[in-house]
Coordinates of C-alpha atoms in Angstrom, one line a residue:
M1 CA 36.8 30.4 -19.4
S2 CA 33.6 29.3 -21.1
A3 CA 32.2 25.8 -20.9
S4 CA 33.0 25.1 -24.5
A5 CA 36.6 26.2 -24.0
A6 CA 37.0 24.0 -21.0
M7 CA 36.1 20.8 -22.8
P8 CA 37.7 19.7 -26.1
A9 CA 35.3 19.3 -29.0
M10 CA 34.1 15.8 -29.5
P11 CA 35.0 14.4 -33.0
R12 CA 32.1 14.1 -35.3
P13 CA 31.2 10.7 -36.8
A14 CA 32.6 10.0 -40.2
A15 CA 30.1 10.4 -42.9
T16 CA 31.7 7.7 -45.0
P17 CA 30.2 4.6 -43.3
R18 CA 26.8 6.3 -43.3
G19 CA 27.1 7.1 -47.0
Q20 CA 28.3 3.6 -47.8
A21 CA 25.4 2.0 -46.0
I22 CA 22.8 4.2 -47.7
A23 CA 24.4 3.7 -51.1
A24 CA 24.4 -0.1 -50.6
F25 CA 20.9 -0.4 -49.3
G26 CA 19.1 2.7 -50.6
R27 CA 17.9 3.6 -47.1
I28 CA 18.3 2.6 -43.5
D29 CA 15.2 1.4 -41.7
V30 CA 16.7 0.1 -38.5
L31 CA 20.0 1.0 -36.8
V32 CA 21.0 -1.4 -34.0
N33 CA 23.7 -0.3 -31.6
N34 CA 24.9 -3.7 -30.3
A35 CA 28.5 -3.3 -29.4
G36 CA 29.7 -3.5 -25.8
I37 CA 32.6 -4.6 -23.7
T38 CA 33.3 -5.2 -20.0
Q39 CA 36.3 -5.8 -18.0
P40 CA 35.9 -8.4 -15.3
L41 CA 38.1 -6.6 -12.7
R42 CA 37.6 -5.6 -9.1
L43 CA 36.7 -1.9 -8.7
M44 CA 40.2 -1.0 -7.4
E45 CA 41.9 -2.8 -10.3
V46 CA 40.3 -0.7 -13.0
A47 CA 42.9 1.5 -14.6
P48 CA 41.9 4.8 -16.2
E49 CA 42.6 3.5 -19.7
T50 CA 40.5 0.5 -19.1
W51 CA 37.6 2.6 -17.9
A52 CA 38.0 5.0 -20.9
R53 CA 37.9 2.0 -23.4
V54 CA 34.7 0.6 -21.8
I55 CA 33.0 4.1 -21.9
D56 CA 34.2 4.6 -25.5
V57 CA 32.7 1.4 -26.8
N58 CA 29.6 1.2 -24.7
L59 CA 28.5 4.9 -24.7
T60 CA 30.5 7.0 -27.1
G61 CA 30.1 4.6 -30.0
V62 CA 26.3 4.6 -29.5
L63 CA 26.3 8.4 -29.5
Y64 CA 28.4 8.8 -32.7
L65 CA 26.6 6.0 -34.6
S66 CA 23.2 7.4 -33.7
Q67 CA 24.3 10.9 -34.6
A68 CA 25.5 9.7 -38.0
F69 CA 22.1 8.2 -38.9
I70 CA 19.5 10.3 -37.1
S71 CA 19.3 12.9 -39.8
H72 CA 18.6 10.1 -42.4
V73 CA 15.8 8.8 -40.1
R74 CA 14.4 12.3 -39.6
E75 CA 14.5 13.2 -43.4
R76 CA 12.6 10.0 -44.2
R77 CA 10.2 10.5 -41.2
Q78 CA 10.5 6.8 -40.5
G79 CA 13.0 4.4 -39.1
S80 CA 14.1 3.1 -35.7
I81 CA 17.2 3.2 -33.6
A82 CA 17.6 0.4 -31.1
C83 CA 20.2 0.2 -28.3
M84 CA 21.1 -3.1 -26.7
S85 CA 23.1 -4.0 -23.6
S86 CA 24.2 -7.3 -22.3
V87 CA 23.4 -9.1 -19.1
S88 CA 26.6 -7.5 -17.7
A89 CA 24.7 -4.2 -17.4
S90 CA 22.3 -5.7 -14.8
A91 CA 24.2 -8.6 -13.2
A92 CA 27.0 -8.5 -10.7
A93 CA 30.3 -10.2 -11.7
A94 CA 31.2 -13.3 -9.7
S95 CA 34.5 -11.7 -8.8
L96 CA 32.9 -9.0 -6.8
P97 CA 32.7 -9.5 -3.0
G98 CA 29.2 -9.8 -1.4

């Protein structure tokens, strides 16, 4: 089995929001990926569906939104994509032991 057959294809980002943004503003100069969630749970309490939701919002959303706009940035040969994270990315939760 090939590597591509082993993993399902990732859905492509919808072109509609990209097209709507460009139609409304004429061009996109800056894309800011600023969505993120966390679940204040102890490690052994994190269910697979909770983990999947955090990964979807924090990582997959950044990937798809960036993919949707990067061709526009490249075509124009200008623009920036900024990715933010919260303090949760670098600080331990109070509920964690130690």
